[in-house]
């Protein structure tokens, strides 16, 4: 059974700092991996999706990498801003109609 | 990207009543929808997988008679919490996966429904 772990559980950084969020998964036979953002009391916003054949995806200040062999993915946020404060979730997907398996998330606070 | 809506966004009800939550895919057809619940400061817990035109598949420990799921069309799934009790108070989120030749298996999430049972 797939298990997804996110480290750290919480992170506080000053504005402008570059940071890395970590995600690891036990079963490397994934179809893709998604990173989401969740603001308090809100739903999930998809940030990046990396297919199993890809190594990274970029969107603006965000860069997500995927290393299937080691069971790891990272989300890199450049030049962090207070508006980046949220909980970041990673989730792995198998093929077909298998549901996403979520990590517990990293709560990020960017201090102005 | 694809848009998924949920209605209502917030509901407060008395213990013993039933509450229906709707999940709609607005600009795509979703053969599969998923229902999650989330407790404060916890991650999402999958409750069930809903396939259009067939019975939902429930996760272990989720009471199918209490959480009724109907996926009658390719754009609508409903979750009914029957005889709600205070312990059912939670944040319920749905997601939808586009059907057809989608090779990404990407899911799109609704904004969630906050249920409070008094």
Tab-separated table of C-alpha atoms in Angstrom:
chain	number	residue	atom	x	y	z
A	1	UNK	CA	0.000	0.000	0.000
A	2	UNK	CA	1.358	3.382	-1.020
A	3	UNK	CA	2.400	5.723	1.785
A	4	UNK	CA	3.309	9.351	1.228
A	5	UNK	CA	5.342	11.318	3.756
A	6	UNK	CA	6.035	15.040	3.816
A	7	UNK	CA	8.840	16.707	5.710
A	8	UNK	CA	8.856	19.100	7.443
A	9	UNK	CA	5.355	19.247	8.885
A	10	UNK	CA	5.706	23.000	9.346
A	11	UNK	CA	8.130	25.606	8.121
A	12	UNK	CA	8.535	29.304	8.836
A	13	UNK	CA	10.832	31.430	6.698
A	14	UNK	CA	11.482	35.145	6.169
A	15	UNK	CA	10.221	36.752	2.991
A	16	UNK	CA	12.537	36.418	0.012
A	17	UNK	CA	14.074	33.134	1.042
A	18	UNK	CA	14.234	30.161	-1.313
A	19	UNK	CA	12.873	26.958	0.208
A	20	UNK	CA	12.382	23.272	-0.497
A	21	UNK	CA	9.511	21.046	0.575
A	22	UNK	CA	10.057	17.302	0.574
A	23	UNK	CA	7.770	14.436	-0.314
A	24	UNK	CA	8.619	10.737	-0.266
A	25	UNK	CA	6.599	7.713	-1.335
A	26	UNK	CA	7.072	4.014	-0.665
A	27	UNK	CA	5.894	2.516	-3.969
A	28	UNK	CA	7.848	3.817	-6.955
A	29	UNK	CA	5.284	2.453	-9.443
A	30	UNK	CA	3.422	5.755	-9.621
A	31	UNK	CA	1.629	7.174	-12.642
A	32	UNK	CA	2.137	10.781	-11.678
A	33	UNK	CA	2.701	13.026	-8.702
A	34	UNK	CA	0.791	16.207	-7.951
A	35	UNK	CA	1.549	19.131	-5.696
A	36	UNK	CA	-1.354	21.109	-4.272
A	37	UNK	CA	-1.804	24.219	-2.217
A	38	UNK	CA	-4.539	24.558	0.396
A	39	UNK	CA	-5.427	27.788	2.158
A	40	UNK	CA	-7.214	27.543	5.544
A	41	UNK	CA	-10.819	26.461	5.136
A	42	UNK	CA	-10.485	26.183	1.371
A	43	UNK	CA	-10.252	23.461	-1.208
A	44	UNK	CA	-7.146	22.331	-3.053
A	45	UNK	CA	-5.455	24.219	-5.854
A	46	UNK	CA	-3.340	22.132	-8.185
A	47	UNK	CA	0.140	23.606	-8.575
A	48	UNK	CA	2.125	21.125	-10.611
A	49	UNK	CA	1.716	17.623	-11.978
A	50	UNK	CA	4.730	15.517	-12.893
A	51	UNK	CA	4.203	12.458	-15.013
A	52	UNK	CA	6.193	9.366	-14.136
A	53	UNK	CA	8.330	9.800	-17.261
A	54	UNK	CA	9.274	13.359	-16.339
A	55	UNK	CA	11.904	14.637	-13.941
A	56	UNK	CA	10.598	18.112	-13.249
A	57	UNK	CA	7.952	20.705	-13.954
A	58	UNK	CA	8.125	24.458	-13.554
A	59	UNK	CA	5.486	27.131	-13.107
A	60	UNK	CA	6.635	30.641	-12.279
A	61	UNK	CA	8.552	30.583	-9.008
A	62	UNK	CA	7.699	26.925	-8.420
A	63	UNK	CA	9.737	23.949	-9.539
A	64	UNK	CA	8.838	20.370	-8.735
A	65	UNK	CA	11.180	17.460	-9.259
A	66	UNK	CA	10.565	13.743	-9.287
A	67	UNK	CA	13.003	10.884	-8.667
A	68	UNK	CA	11.016	7.660	-8.945
A	69	UNK	CA	13.937	5.392	-8.173
A	70	UNK	CA	14.476	6.962	-4.775
A	71	UNK	CA	10.781	7.609	-4.156
A	72	UNK	CA	11.180	11.337	-3.725
A	73	UNK	CA	9.762	14.587	-4.987
A	74	UNK	CA	10.631	18.131	-4.019
A	75	UNK	CA	8.831	21.424	-4.434
A	76	UNK	CA	11.164	24.378	-4.718
A	77	UNK	CA	9.769	27.857	-4.106
A	78	UNK	CA	11.975	30.744	-5.147
A	79	UNK	CA	11.904	34.193	-3.561
A	80	UNK	CA	9.108	33.322	-1.149
A	81	UNK	CA	6.357	35.856	-0.455
A	82	UNK	CA	3.833	36.187	2.400
A	83	UNK	CA	1.136	35.175	-0.086
A	84	UNK	CA	2.823	31.787	-0.390
A	85	UNK	CA	1.762	30.984	3.172
A	86	UNK	CA	-0.460	27.905	2.992
A	87	UNK	CA	-0.380	24.149	3.411
A	88	UNK	CA	1.317	22.299	0.588
A	89	UNK	CA	0.240	18.735	-0.141
A	90	UNK	CA	1.795	16.176	-2.403
A	91	UNK	CA	-0.116	13.200	-3.718
A	92	UNK	CA	0.795	10.210	-5.828
A	93	UNK	CA	-1.454	8.589	-8.391
A	94	UNK	CA	-1.491	5.095	-9.774
A	95	UNK	CA	-2.831	4.245	-13.211
A	96	UNK	CA	-6.490	3.824	-14.070
A	97	UNK	CA	-9.070	4.962	-11.559
A	98	UNK	CA	-6.947	4.590	-8.471
A	99	UNK	CA	-7.397	7.491	-6.048
A	100	UNK	CA	-4.689	9.905	-5.031
A	101	UNK	CA	-2.674	9.084	-1.929
A	102	UNK	CA	-1.917	12.234	0.025
A	103	UNK	CA	0.834	13.192	2.395
A	104	UNK	CA	-0.090	15.076	5.563
A	105	UNK	CA	1.192	18.334	4.152
A	106	UNK	CA	3.696	21.020	5.070
A	107	UNK	CA	2.341	24.203	6.651
A	108	UNK	CA	4.382	27.076	5.300
A	109	UNK	CA	4.510	30.529	6.860
A	110	UNK	CA	6.393	33.279	5.067
A	111	UNK	CA	7.054	36.173	7.396
A	112	UNK	CA	7.165	39.710	5.984
B	1	UNK	CA	-7.824	24.415	-15.824
B	2	UNK	CA	-10.949	22.394	-15.248
B	3	UNK	CA	-13.432	23.699	-12.690
B	4	UNK	CA	-15.248	21.734	-10.022
B	5	UNK	CA	-17.930	23.320	-7.872
B	6	UNK	CA	-19.502	22.236	-4.608
B	7	UNK	CA	-22.776	23.289	-3.065
B	8	UNK	CA	-23.369	24.347	-0.399
B	9	UNK	CA	-20.078	25.810	0.742
B	10	UNK	CA	-21.204	25.787	4.352
B	11	UNK	CA	-24.076	24.112	6.166
B	12	UNK	CA	-25.180	24.011	9.771
B	13	UNK	CA	-27.792	21.475	10.749
B	14	UNK	CA	-29.370	19.864	13.761
B	15	UNK	CA	-28.410	16.399	14.884
B	16	UNK	CA	-30.519	13.725	13.185
B	17	UNK	CA	-31.127	15.570	9.944
B	18	UNK	CA	-29.759	14.605	6.544
B	19	UNK	CA	-27.553	16.864	4.445
B	20	UNK	CA	-26.897	16.619	0.715
B	21	UNK	CA	-23.714	17.987	-0.830
B	22	UNK	CA	-23.405	18.399	-4.587
B	23	UNK	CA	-20.216	18.172	-6.614
B	24	UNK	CA	-20.281	19.333	-10.231
B	25	UNK	CA	-17.685	19.356	-12.967
B	26	UNK	CA	-18.480	22.558	-14.848
B	27	UNK	CA	-16.523	22.269	-18.068
B	28	UNK	CA	-15.699	18.601	-18.466
B	29	UNK	CA	-17.249	15.195	-18.071
B	30	UNK	CA	-16.088	13.215	-15.083
B	31	UNK	CA	-16.514	9.472	-15.192
B	32	UNK	CA	-14.951	9.250	-11.748
B	33	UNK	CA	-15.387	11.472	-8.735
B	34	UNK	CA	-13.869	11.081	-5.310
B	35	UNK	CA	-15.158	12.189	-1.920
B	36	UNK	CA	-12.805	13.134	0.908
B	37	UNK	CA	-13.219	14.428	4.402
B	38	UNK	CA	-10.703	16.513	6.268
B	39	UNK	CA	-10.468	17.181	9.984
B	40	UNK	CA	-8.725	20.327	11.282
B	41	UNK	CA	-5.006	20.339	10.565
B	42	UNK	CA	-5.201	16.849	9.079
B	43	UNK	CA	-4.747	15.663	5.535
B	44	UNK	CA	-7.511	14.479	3.256
B	45	UNK	CA	-9.024	11.094	3.973
B	46	UNK	CA	-10.596	9.301	1.024
B	47	UNK	CA	-14.146	8.217	1.775
B	48	UNK	CA	-15.294	6.730	-1.500
B	49	UNK	CA	-14.802	6.526	-5.239
B	50	UNK	CA	-17.856	7.335	-7.310
B	51	UNK	CA	-18.200	6.030	-10.856
B	52	UNK	CA	-20.931	7.311	-13.138
B	53	UNK	CA	-23.778	4.859	-13.452
B	54	UNK	CA	-22.530	2.371	-10.890
B	55	UNK	CA	-22.319	1.951	-7.144
B	56	UNK	CA	-19.669	3.817	-5.233
B	57	UNK	CA	-16.671	2.034	-3.777
B	58	UNK	CA	-16.241	2.886	-0.115
B	59	UNK	CA	-13.021	2.873	1.838
B	60	UNK	CA	-12.668	0.638	4.840
B	61	UNK	CA	-14.379	2.061	7.880
B	62	UNK	CA	-16.729	4.363	5.950
B	63	UNK	CA	-20.398	3.469	6.467
B	64	UNK	CA	-22.098	3.248	3.091
B	65	UNK	CA	-25.552	3.530	4.641
B	66	UNK	CA	-24.599	6.729	6.400
B	67	UNK	CA	-22.754	8.394	3.536
B	68	UNK	CA	-24.910	7.860	0.454
B	69	UNK	CA	-23.212	8.628	-2.836
B	70	UNK	CA	-24.996	9.026	-6.152
B	71	UNK	CA	-23.246	9.696	-9.454
B	72	UNK	CA	-26.185	9.892	-11.806
B	73	UNK	CA	-24.584	11.926	-14.561
B	74	UNK	CA	-21.152	12.662	-15.968
B	75	UNK	CA	-21.100	16.081	-14.320
B	76	UNK	CA	-22.779	15.539	-10.957
B	77	UNK	CA	-22.121	13.458	-7.872
B	78	UNK	CA	-23.916	13.897	-4.562
B	79	UNK	CA	-22.973	12.915	-1.036
B	80	UNK	CA	-25.790	12.642	1.493
B	81	UNK	CA	-24.895	12.478	5.153
B	82	UNK	CA	-27.860	10.705	6.703
B	83	UNK	CA	-28.926	11.226	10.308
B	84	UNK	CA	-25.991	13.521	10.915
B	85	UNK	CA	-24.361	13.679	14.328
B	86	UNK	CA	-21.827	16.130	15.763
B	87	UNK	CA	-18.966	13.733	15.025
B	88	UNK	CA	-19.822	14.058	11.315
B	89	UNK	CA	-18.851	17.718	11.451
B	90	UNK	CA	-15.969	18.078	9.048
B	91	UNK	CA	-14.775	19.595	5.802
B	92	UNK	CA	-15.939	17.524	2.834
B	93	UNK	CA	-14.098	17.880	-0.467
B	94	UNK	CA	-14.838	16.265	-3.800
B	95	UNK	CA	-12.591	15.832	-6.798
B	96	UNK	CA	-13.260	14.865	-10.389
B	97	UNK	CA	-11.171	13.072	-12.944
B	98	UNK	CA	-11.893	13.773	-16.617
B	99	UNK	CA	-12.984	10.841	-18.691
B	100	UNK	CA	-11.893	10.026	-22.192
B	101	UNK	CA	-8.320	9.847	-23.452
B	102	UNK	CA	-6.705	11.658	-20.564
B	103	UNK	CA	-3.207	10.376	-20.032
B	104	UNK	CA	-2.443	12.474	-16.995
B	105	UNK	CA	-4.917	10.988	-14.501
B	106	UNK	CA	-5.139	14.499	-13.087
B	107	UNK	CA	-7.777	15.277	-10.488
B	108	UNK	CA	-9.468	18.621	-9.999
B	109	UNK	CA	-10.831	19.567	-6.605
B	110	UNK	CA	-13.900	21.409	-5.474
B	111	UNK	CA	-13.746	24.245	-2.916
B	112	UNK	CA	-15.095	22.063	-0.126
B	113	UNK	CA	-18.176	22.073	2.102
B	114	UNK	CA	-17.952	22.854	5.801
B	115	UNK	CA	-20.531	20.784	7.681
B	116	UNK	CA	-21.354	21.639	11.278
B	117	UNK	CA	-23.808	19.412	13.132
B	118	UNK	CA	-25.213	20.886	16.325
